[in-house]
PDB file of N, CA, C and O in Angstrom:
ATOM      1  N   MET I 783      60.978 -23.854 -88.021  1.00 74.00           N
ATOM      2  CA  MET I 783      60.863 -23.174 -89.284  1.00 74.00           C
ATOM      3  C   MET I 783      61.763 -21.947 -89.236  1.00 74.00           C
ATOM      4  O   MET I 783      61.713 -21.163 -88.306  1.00 74.00           O
ATOM      5  N   THR I 784      62.590 -21.795 -90.245  1.00 82.00           N
ATOM      6  CA  THR I 784      63.480 -20.643 -90.351  1.00 82.00           C
ATOM      7  C   THR I 784      63.064 -19.804 -91.543  1.00 82.00           C
ATOM      8  O   THR I 784      62.816 -20.336 -92.622  1.00 82.00           O
ATOM      9  N   PHE I 785      62.982 -18.506 -91.339  1.00 88.00           N
ATOM     10  CA  PHE I 785      62.641 -17.584 -92.405  1.00 88.00           C
ATOM     11  C   PHE I 785      63.895 -16.854 -92.864  1.00 88.00           C
ATOM     12  O   PHE I 785      64.685 -16.414 -92.042  1.00 88.00           O
ATOM     13  N   THR I 786      64.043 -16.713 -94.165  1.00 93.00           N
ATOM     14  CA  THR I 786      65.173 -16.005 -94.739  1.00 93.00           C
ATOM     15  C   THR I 786      64.766 -14.567 -95.019  1.00 93.00           C
ATOM     16  O   THR I 786      63.726 -14.317 -95.622  1.00 93.00           O
ATOM     17  N   ILE I 787      65.598 -13.636 -94.575  1.00 96.00           N
ATOM     18  CA  ILE I 787      65.347 -12.223 -94.811  1.00 96.00           C
ATOM     19  C   ILE I 787      66.394 -11.715 -95.793  1.00 96.00           C
ATOM     20  O   ILE I 787      67.585 -11.728 -95.498  1.00 96.00           O
ATOM     21  N   GLU I 788      65.937 -11.284 -96.964  1.00 96.00           N
ATOM     22  CA  GLU I 788      66.845 -10.685 -97.936  1.00 96.00           C
ATOM     23  C   GLU I 788      66.729  -9.176 -97.832  1.00 96.00           C
ATOM     24  O   GLU I 788      65.629  -8.631 -97.695  1.00 96.00           O
ATOM     25  N   THR I 789      67.875  -8.502 -97.878  1.00 97.00           N
ATOM     26  CA  THR I 789      67.888  -7.050 -97.787  1.00 97.00           C
ATOM     27  C   THR I 789      68.577  -6.453 -99.005  1.00 97.00           C
ATOM     28  O   THR I 789      69.420  -7.087 -99.630  1.00 97.00           O
ATOM     29  N   GLU I 790      68.175  -5.225 -99.294  1.00 97.00           N
ATOM     30  CA  GLU I 790      68.775  -4.506-100.407  1.00 97.00           C
ATOM     31  C   GLU I 790      68.639  -3.015-100.136  1.00 97.00           C
ATOM     32  O   GLU I 790      67.614  -2.567 -99.618  1.00 97.00           O
ATOM     33  N   GLN I 791      69.662  -2.252-100.506  1.00 97.00           N
ATOM     34  CA  GLN I 791      69.566  -0.806-100.361  1.00 97.00           C
ATOM     35  C   GLN I 791      69.068  -0.214-101.675  1.00 97.00           C
ATOM     36  O   GLN I 791      69.611  -0.493-102.745  1.00 97.00           O
ATOM     37  N   GLU I 792      68.012   0.576-101.574  1.00 97.00           N
ATOM     38  CA  GLU I 792      67.384   1.195-102.738  1.00 97.00           C
ATOM     39  C   GLU I 792      68.196   2.406-103.194  1.00 97.00           C
ATOM     40  O   GLU I 792      69.060   2.899-102.471  1.00 97.00           O
ATOM     41  N   ALA I 793      67.884   2.906-104.384  1.00 97.00           N
ATOM     42  CA  ALA I 793      68.579   4.074-104.940  1.00 97.00           C
ATOM     43  C   ALA I 793      68.418   5.305-104.053  1.00 97.00           C
ATOM     44  O   ALA I 793      69.308   6.157-103.998  1.00 97.00           O
ATOM     45  N   ASP I 794      67.282   5.398-103.331  1.00 97.00           N
ATOM     46  CA  ASP I 794      67.048   6.548-102.446  1.00 97.00           C
ATOM     47  C   ASP I 794      67.668   6.348-101.064  1.00 97.00           C
ATOM     48  O   ASP I 794      67.397   7.091-100.136  1.00 97.00           O
ATOM     49  N   MET I 795      68.506   5.309-100.934  1.00 97.00           N
ATOM     50  CA  MET I 795      69.270   4.979 -99.727  1.00 97.00           C
ATOM     51  C   MET I 795      68.460   4.304 -98.631  1.00 97.00           C
ATOM     52  O   MET I 795      68.986   3.975 -97.575  1.00 97.00           O
ATOM     53  N   ARG I 796      67.151   4.083 -98.844  1.00 98.00           N
ATOM     54  CA  ARG I 796      66.376   3.309 -97.874  1.00 98.00           C
ATOM     55  C   ARG I 796      66.746   1.841 -98.040  1.00 98.00           C
ATOM     56  O   ARG I 796      67.184   1.407 -99.097  1.00 98.00           O
ATOM     57  N   TRP I 797      66.540   1.088 -96.988  1.00 98.00           N
ATOM     58  CA  TRP I 797      66.738  -0.355 -97.029  1.00 98.00           C
ATOM     59  C   TRP I 797      65.384  -1.042 -97.127  1.00 98.00           C
ATOM     60  O   TRP I 797      64.409  -0.586 -96.531  1.00 98.00           O
ATOM     61  N   ILE I 798      65.347  -2.151 -97.858  1.00 98.00           N
ATOM     62  CA  ILE I 798      64.150  -2.980 -97.925  1.00 98.00           C
ATOM     63  C   ILE I 798      64.545  -4.371 -97.442  1.00 98.00           C
ATOM     64  O   ILE I 798      65.623  -4.876 -97.767  1.00 98.00           O
ATOM     65  N   ALA I 799      63.689  -4.965 -96.628  1.00 98.00           N
ATOM     66  CA  ALA I 799      63.892  -6.329 -96.131  1.00 98.00           C
ATOM     67  C   ALA I 799      62.663  -7.141 -96.503  1.00 98.00           C
ATOM     68  O   ALA I 799      61.538  -6.690 -96.319  1.00 98.00           O
ATOM     69  N   GLU I 800      62.893  -8.339 -97.034  1.00 97.00           N
ATOM     70  CA  GLU I 800      61.791  -9.191 -97.477  1.00 97.00           C
ATOM     71  C   GLU I 800      61.940 -10.578 -96.881  1.00 97.00           C
ATOM     72  O   GLU I 800      63.023 -11.162 -96.898  1.00 97.00           O
ATOM     73  N   ILE I 801      60.835 -11.101 -96.343  1.00 95.00           N
ATOM     74  CA  ILE I 801      60.801 -12.469 -95.827  1.00 95.00           C
ATOM     75  C   ILE I 801      60.461 -13.366 -97.015  1.00 95.00           C
ATOM     76  O   ILE I 801      59.336 -13.329 -97.523  1.00 95.00           O
ATOM     77  N   MET I 802      61.402 -14.153 -97.462  1.00 92.00           N
ATOM     78  CA  MET I 802      61.248 -14.896 -98.704  1.00 92.00           C
ATOM     79  C   MET I 802      60.154 -15.965 -98.641  1.00 92.00           C
ATOM     80  O   MET I 802      59.479 -16.212 -99.627  1.00 92.00           O
ATOM     81  N   GLU I 803      59.965 -16.571 -97.493  1.00 88.00           N
ATOM     82  CA  GLU I 803      58.992 -17.654 -97.365  1.00 88.00           C
ATOM     83  C   GLU I 803      57.553 -17.163 -97.190  1.00 88.00           C
ATOM     84  O   GLU I 803      56.630 -17.977 -97.215  1.00 88.00           O
ATOM     85  N   LEU I 804      57.366 -15.871 -97.008  1.00 90.00           N
ATOM     86  CA  LEU I 804      56.031 -15.307 -96.818  1.00 90.00           C
ATOM     87  C   LEU I 804      55.788 -14.258 -97.897  1.00 90.00           C
ATOM     88  O   LEU I 804      56.249 -13.109 -97.781  1.00 90.00           O
ATOM     89  N   ALA I 805      55.073 -14.634 -98.933  1.00 89.00           N
ATOM     90  CA  ALA I 805      54.837 -13.739-100.062  1.00 89.00           C
ATOM     91  C   ALA I 805      54.256 -12.405 -99.607  1.00 89.00           C
ATOM     92  O   ALA I 805      53.326 -12.360 -98.804  1.00 89.00           O
ATOM     93  N   GLY I 806      54.846 -11.336-100.096  1.00 92.00           N
ATOM     94  CA  GLY I 806      54.335 -10.003 -99.803  1.00 92.00           C
ATOM     95  C   GLY I 806      54.791  -9.401 -98.495  1.00 92.00           C
ATOM     96  O   GLY I 806      54.427  -8.276 -98.176  1.00 92.00           O
ATOM     97  N   VAL I 807      55.588 -10.128 -97.725  1.00 96.00           N
ATOM     98  CA  VAL I 807      56.055  -9.591 -96.447  1.00 96.00           C
ATOM     99  C   VAL I 807      57.395  -8.891 -96.674  1.00 96.00           C
ATOM    100  O   VAL I 807      58.436  -9.514 -96.790  1.00 96.00           O
ATOM    101  N   LEU I 808      57.312  -7.570 -96.782  1.00 96.00           N
ATOM    102  CA  LEU I 808      58.515  -6.757 -96.941  1.00 96.00           C
ATOM    103  C   LEU I 808      58.312  -5.436 -96.239  1.00 96.00           C
ATOM    104  O   LEU I 808      57.191  -4.985 -96.037  1.00 96.00           O
ATOM    105  N   ALA I 809      59.431  -4.828 -95.841  1.00 98.00           N
ATOM    106  CA  ALA I 809      59.353  -3.577 -95.089  1.00 98.00           C
ATOM    107  C   ALA I 809      60.570  -2.721 -95.398  1.00 98.00           C
ATOM    108  O   ALA I 809      61.638  -3.231 -95.709  1.00 98.00           O
ATOM    109  N   TYR I 810      60.369  -1.413 -95.305  1.00 98.00           N
ATOM    110  CA  TYR I 810      61.442  -0.444 -95.513  1.00 98.00           C
ATOM    111  C   TYR I 810      61.942   0.092 -94.186  1.00 98.00           C
ATOM    112  O   TYR I 810      61.210   0.115 -93.201  1.00 98.00           O
ATOM    113  N   GLY I 811      63.185   0.556 -94.182  1.00 98.00           N
ATOM    114  CA  GLY I 811      63.751   1.227 -93.024  1.00 98.00           C
ATOM    115  C   GLY I 811      64.871   2.142 -93.457  1.00 98.00           C
ATOM    116  O   GLY I 811      65.413   1.998 -94.550  1.00 98.00           O
ATOM    117  N   THR I 812      65.231   3.076 -92.589  1.00 98.00           N
ATOM    118  CA  THR I 812      66.328   3.984 -92.916  1.00 98.00           C
ATOM    119  C   THR I 812      67.684   3.306 -92.751  1.00 98.00           C
ATOM    120  O   THR I 812      68.673   3.755 -93.313  1.00 98.00           O
ATOM    121  N   THR I 813      67.704   2.209 -91.976  1.00 97.00           N
ATOM    122  CA  THR I 813      68.910   1.395 -91.845  1.00 97.00           C
ATOM    123  C   THR I 813      68.545  -0.060 -92.139  1.00 97.00           C
ATOM    124  O   THR I 813      67.361  -0.439 -92.121  1.00 97.00           O
ATOM    125  N   ARG I 814      69.552  -0.860 -92.393  1.00 97.00           N
ATOM    126  CA  ARG I 814      69.324  -2.288 -92.653  1.00 97.00           C
ATOM    127  C   ARG I 814      68.667  -2.938 -91.433  1.00 97.00           C
ATOM    128  O   ARG I 814      67.707  -3.696 -91.565  1.00 97.00           O
ATOM    129  N   ASP I 815      69.180  -2.626 -90.242  1.00 97.00           N
ATOM    130  CA  ASP I 815      68.624  -3.216 -89.018  1.00 97.00           C
ATOM    131  C   ASP I 815      67.166  -2.825 -88.808  1.00 97.00           C
ATOM    132  O   ASP I 815      66.353  -3.642 -88.376  1.00 97.00           O
ATOM    133  N   GLU I 816      66.831  -1.575 -89.111  1.00 98.00           N
ATOM    134  CA  GLU I 816      65.449  -1.124 -88.960  1.00 98.00           C
ATOM    135  C   GLU I 816      64.531  -1.864 -89.944  1.00 98.00           C
ATOM    136  O   GLU I 816      63.435  -2.293 -89.569  1.00 98.00           O
ATOM    137  N   ALA I 817      64.971  -2.025 -91.174  1.00 98.00           N
ATOM    138  CA  ALA I 817      64.167  -2.744 -92.163  1.00 98.00           C
ATOM    139  C   ALA I 817      63.958  -4.192 -91.739  1.00 98.00           C
ATOM    140  O   ALA I 817      62.853  -4.729 -91.857  1.00 98.00           O
ATOM    141  N   ILE I 818      64.993  -4.831 -91.233  1.00 97.00           N
ATOM    142  CA  ILE I 818      64.891  -6.224 -90.772  1.00 97.00           C
ATOM    143  C   ILE I 818      63.912  -6.318 -89.600  1.00 97.00           C
ATOM    144  O   ILE I 818      63.053  -7.201 -89.566  1.00 97.00           O
ATOM    145  N   ALA I 819      64.025  -5.409 -88.646  1.00 97.00           N
ATOM    146  CA  ALA I 819      63.131  -5.432 -87.482  1.00 97.00           C
ATOM    147  C   ALA I 819      61.673  -5.256 -87.910  1.00 97.00           C
ATOM    148  O   ALA I 819      60.784  -5.965 -87.418  1.00 97.00           O
ATOM    149  N   ARG I 820      61.440  -4.345 -88.837  1.00 98.00           N
ATOM    150  CA  ARG I 820      60.074  -4.127 -89.315  1.00 98.00           C
ATOM    151  C   ARG I 820      59.544  -5.334 -90.081  1.00 98.00           C
ATOM    152  O   ARG I 820      58.365  -5.689 -89.959  1.00 98.00           O
ATOM    153  N   ALA I 821      60.401  -5.979 -90.868  1.00 97.00           N
ATOM    154  CA  ALA I 821      59.977  -7.174 -91.608  1.00 97.00           C
ATOM    155  C   ALA I 821      59.644  -8.316 -90.651  1.00 97.00           C
ATOM    156  O   ALA I 821      58.662  -9.035 -90.845  1.00 97.00           O
ATOM    157  N   LYS I 822      60.444  -8.484 -89.611  1.00 96.00           N
ATOM    158  CA  LYS I 822      60.159  -9.515 -88.610  1.00 96.00           C
ATOM    159  C   LYS I 822      58.813  -9.258 -87.931  1.00 96.00           C
ATOM    160  O   LYS I 822      58.008 -10.178 -87.759  1.00 96.00           O
ATOM    161  N   ALA I 823      58.583  -8.013 -87.543  1.00 97.00           N
ATOM    162  CA  ALA I 823      57.321  -7.669 -86.879  1.00 97.00           C
ATOM    163  C   ALA I 823      56.135  -7.937 -87.803  1.00 97.00           C
ATOM    164  O   ALA I 823      55.116  -8.496 -87.381  1.00 97.00           O
ATOM    165  N   LEU I 824      56.273  -7.561 -89.064  1.00 97.00           N
ATOM    166  CA  LEU I 824      55.201  -7.799 -90.026  1.00 97.00           C
ATOM    167  C   LEU I 824      54.983  -9.296 -90.226  1.00 97.00           C
ATOM    168  O   LEU I 824      53.839  -9.765 -90.286  1.00 97.00           O
ATOM    169  N   ALA I 825      56.052 -10.063 -90.314  1.00 93.00           N
ATOM    170  CA  ALA I 825      55.935 -11.516 -90.484  1.00 93.00           C
ATOM    171  C   ALA I 825      55.162 -12.134 -89.324  1.00 93.00           C
ATOM    172  O   ALA I 825      54.299 -12.990 -89.533  1.00 93.00           O
ATOM    173  N   LEU I 826      55.464 -11.699 -88.123  1.00 91.00           N
ATOM    174  CA  LEU I 826      54.756 -12.237 -86.957  1.00 91.00           C
ATOM    175  C   LEU I 826      53.276 -11.874 -86.988  1.00 91.00           C
ATOM    176  O   LEU I 826      52.427 -12.697 -86.642  1.00 91.00           O
ATOM    177  N   ARG I 827      52.958 -10.658 -87.428  1.00 93.00           N
ATOM    178  CA  ARG I 827      51.552 -10.269 -87.543  1.00 93.00           C
ATOM    179  C   ARG I 827      50.838 -11.115 -88.600  1.00 93.00           C
ATOM    180  O   ARG I 827      49.701 -11.554 -88.398  1.00 93.00           O
ATOM    181  N   VAL I 828      51.502 -11.350 -89.725  1.00 90.00           N
ATOM    182  CA  VAL I 828      50.916 -12.166 -90.792  1.00 90.00           C
ATOM    183  C   VAL I 828      50.696 -13.595 -90.300  1.00 90.00           C
ATOM    184  O   VAL I 828      49.632 -14.184 -90.513  1.00 90.00           O
ATOM    185  N   LEU I 829      51.687 -14.168 -89.618  1.00 87.00           N
ATOM    186  CA  LEU I 829      51.546 -15.530 -89.104  1.00 87.00           C
ATOM    187  C   LEU I 829      50.427 -15.618 -88.072  1.00 87.00           C
ATOM    188  O   LEU I 829      49.642 -16.570 -88.085  1.00 87.00           O
ATOM    189  N   ALA I 830      50.334 -14.623 -87.191  1.00 86.00           N
ATOM    190  CA  ALA I 830      49.270 -14.624 -86.188  1.00 86.00           C
ATOM    191  C   ALA I 830      47.906 -14.573 -86.855  1.00 86.00           C
ATOM    192  O   ALA I 830      46.987 -15.302 -86.471  1.00 86.00           O
ATOM    193  N   GLU I 831      47.776 -13.736 -87.867  1.00 86.00           N
ATOM    194  CA  GLU I 831      46.510 -13.620 -88.594  1.00 86.00           C
ATOM    195  C   GLU I 831      46.142 -14.948 -89.253  1.00 86.00           C
ATOM    196  O   GLU I 831      44.989 -15.393 -89.198  1.00 86.00           O
ATOM    197  N   ARG I 832      47.133 -15.593 -89.868  1.00 81.00           N
ATOM    198  CA  ARG I 832      46.867 -16.878 -90.521  1.00 81.00           C
ATOM    199  C   ARG I 832      46.463 -17.945 -89.508  1.00 81.00           C
ATOM    200  O   ARG I 832      45.564 -18.742 -89.761  1.00 81.00           O
ATOM    201  N   LEU I 833      47.142 -17.959 -88.370  1.00 78.00           N
ATOM    202  CA  LEU I 833      46.805 -18.938 -87.339  1.00 78.00           C
ATOM    203  C   LEU I 833      45.401 -18.700 -86.801  1.00 78.00           C
ATOM    204  O   LEU I 833      44.637 -19.642 -86.583  1.00 78.00           O
ATOM    205  N   GLU I 834      45.057 -17.445 -86.576  1.00 82.00           N
ATOM    206  CA  GLU I 834      43.731 -17.118 -86.056  1.00 82.00           C
ATOM    207  C   GLU I 834      42.625 -17.556 -87.006  1.00 82.00           C
ATOM    208  O   GLU I 834      41.527 -17.889 -86.580  1.00 82.00           O
ATOM    209  N   HIS I 835      42.925 -17.565 -88.295  1.00 79.00           N
ATOM    210  CA  HIS I 835      41.926 -17.942 -89.287  1.00 79.00           C
ATOM    211  C   HIS I 835      42.102 -19.387 -89.773  1.00 79.00           C
ATOM    212  O   HIS I 835      41.458 -19.795 -90.730  1.00 79.00           O
ATOM    213  N   GLY I 836      42.978 -20.135 -89.122  1.00 75.00           N
ATOM    214  CA  GLY I 836      43.174 -21.533 -89.466  1.00 75.00           C
ATOM    215  C   GLY I 836      43.741 -21.770 -90.846  1.00 75.00           C
ATOM    216  O   GLY I 836      43.578 -22.841 -91.408  1.00 75.00           O
ATOM    217  N   GLU I 837      44.432 -20.784 -91.387  1.00 73.00           N
ATOM    218  CA  GLU I 837      44.949 -20.907 -92.747  1.00 73.00           C
ATOM    219  C   GLU I 837      46.245 -21.692 -92.860  1.00 73.00           C
ATOM    220  O   GLU I 837      46.535 -22.255 -93.892  1.00 73.00           O
ATOM    221  N   GLU I 838      47.047 -21.694 -91.801  1.00 64.00           N
ATOM    222  CA  GLU I 838      48.358 -22.307 -91.916  1.00 64.00           C
ATOM    223  C   GLU I 838      48.784 -22.909 -90.581  1.00 64.00           C
ATOM    224  O   GLU I 838      49.127 -22.181 -89.659  1.00 64.00           O
ATOM    225  N   PRO I 839      48.792 -24.226 -90.468  1.00 59.00           N
ATOM    226  CA  PRO I 839      49.277 -24.830 -89.220  1.00 59.00           C
ATOM    227  C   PRO I 839      50.797 -24.683 -89.133  1.00 59.00           C
ATOM    228  O   PRO I 839      51.514 -24.989 -90.071  1.00 59.00           O
ATOM    229  N   LEU I 840      51.278 -24.165 -88.046  1.00 56.00           N
ATOM    230  CA  LEU I 840      52.719 -23.970 -87.860  1.00 56.00           C
ATOM    231  C   LEU I 840      53.141 -24.481 -86.487  1.00 56.00           C
ATOM    232  O   LEU I 840      52.385 -24.391 -85.531  1.00 56.00           O
ATOM    233  N   ALA I 841      54.338 -24.987 -86.424  1.00 55.00           N
ATOM    234  CA  ALA I 841      54.920 -25.330 -85.126  1.00 55.00           C
ATOM    235  C   ALA I 841      55.614 -24.071 -84.621  1.00 55.00           C
ATOM    236  O   ALA I 841      56.769 -23.812 -84.928  1.00 55.00           O
ATOM    237  N   LEU I 842      54.904 -23.253 -83.872  1.00 59.00           N
ATOM    238  CA  LEU I 842      55.420 -21.949 -83.470  1.00 59.00           C
ATOM    239  C   LEU I 842      56.706 -22.025 -82.667  1.00 59.00           C
ATOM    240  O   LEU I 842      57.512 -21.108 -82.693  1.00 59.00           O
ATOM    241  N   ALA I 843      56.915 -23.105 -81.965  1.00 56.00           N
ATOM    242  CA  ALA I 843      58.123 -23.223 -81.150  1.00 56.00           C
ATOM    243  C   ALA I 843      59.376 -23.341 -81.992  1.00 56.00           C
ATOM    244  O   ALA I 843      60.486 -23.174 -81.490  1.00 56.00           O
ATOM    245  N   THR I 844      59.224 -23.599 -83.286  1.00 68.00           N
ATOM    246  CA  THR I 844      60.410 -23.789 -84.118  1.00 68.00           C
ATOM    247  C   THR I 844      60.642 -22.649 -85.101  1.00 68.00           C
ATOM    248  O   THR I 844      61.442 -22.770 -86.009  1.00 68.00           O
ATOM    249  N   ILE I 845      59.971 -21.525 -84.937  1.00 71.00           N
ATOM    250  CA  ILE I 845      60.164 -20.391 -85.843  1.00 71.00           C
ATOM    251  C   ILE I 845      61.442 -19.657 -85.488  1.00 71.00           C
ATOM    252  O   ILE I 845      61.721 -19.380 -84.323  1.00 71.00           O
ATOM    253  N   ALA I 846      62.250 -19.351 -86.504  1.00 72.00           N
ATOM    254  CA  ALA I 846      63.477 -18.572 -86.341  1.00 72.00           C
ATOM    255  C   ALA I 846      63.644 -17.670 -87.553  1.00 72.00           C
ATOM    256  O   ALA I 846      63.059 -17.919 -88.603  1.00 72.00           O
ATOM    257  N   PHE I 847      64.428 -16.623 -87.409  1.00 76.00           N
ATOM    258  CA  PHE I 847      64.727 -15.715 -88.512  1.00 76.00           C
ATOM    259  C   PHE I 847      66.226 -15.756 -88.776  1.00 76.00           C
ATOM    260  O   PHE I 847      67.029 -15.863 -87.854  1.00 76.00           O
ATOM    261  N   GLU I 848      66.602 -15.643 -90.032  1.00 79.00           N
ATOM    262  CA  GLU I 848      67.998 -15.619 -90.416  1.00 79.00           C
ATOM    263  C   GLU I 848      68.184 -14.543 -91.479  1.00 79.00           C
ATOM    264  O   GLU I 848      67.598 -14.610 -92.554  1.00 79.00           O
ATOM    265  N   ALA I 849      68.975 -13.539 -91.165  1.00 78.00           N
ATOM    266  CA  ALA I 849      69.218 -12.461 -92.112  1.00 78.00           C
ATOM    267  C   ALA I 849      70.279 -12.895 -93.127  1.00 78.00           C
ATOM    268  O   ALA I 849      71.353 -13.360 -92.755  1.00 78.00           O
ATOM    269  N   ALA I 850      69.954 -12.782 -94.404  1.00 77.00           N
ATOM    270  CA  ALA I 850      70.891 -13.132 -95.469  1.00 77.00           C
ATOM    271  C   ALA I 850      71.872 -11.988 -95.649  1.00 77.00           C
ATOM    272  O   ALA I 850      71.509 -10.820 -95.591  1.00 77.00           O
ATOM    273  N   LEU I 851      73.133 -12.322 -95.868  1.00 72.00           N
ATOM    274  CA  LEU I 851      74.144 -11.298 -96.119  1.00 72.00           C
ATOM    275  C   LEU I 851      74.106 -10.928 -97.587  1.00 72.00           C
ATOM    276  O   LEU I 851      74.016 -11.778 -98.460  1.00 72.00           O
ATOM    277  N   VAL I 852      74.201  -9.629 -97.829  1.00 67.00           N
ATOM    278  CA  VAL I 852      74.162  -9.132 -99.210  1.00 67.00           C
ATOM    279  C   VAL I 852      75.551  -8.710 -99.626  1.00 67.00           C
ATOM    280  O   VAL I 852      76.301  -8.165 -98.920  1.00 67.00           O
TER     281      VAL I 852
END
C-alpha cells in the first residue's frame, strides 16, 4: 500500500502535508520536510490505532509513502 502525501505552503509560510488516502491525516511544519515527517508519523499512529481496534485489515509489509511534487 502506498500513501500519497500532498504538500502546500500556506500564506503564513508554514507547510501543510496531507495523506490523501487517510481522511483527516494532515500536519503542519515550518519546512516541507518537517510537515511530511509529521504527517507520516501521524499516519502510522492512525493506522496502529485502527489495527488495534480491528477497524482496518492492512498488509503492513507493503506500506510505503510517496511525496507528491507541487
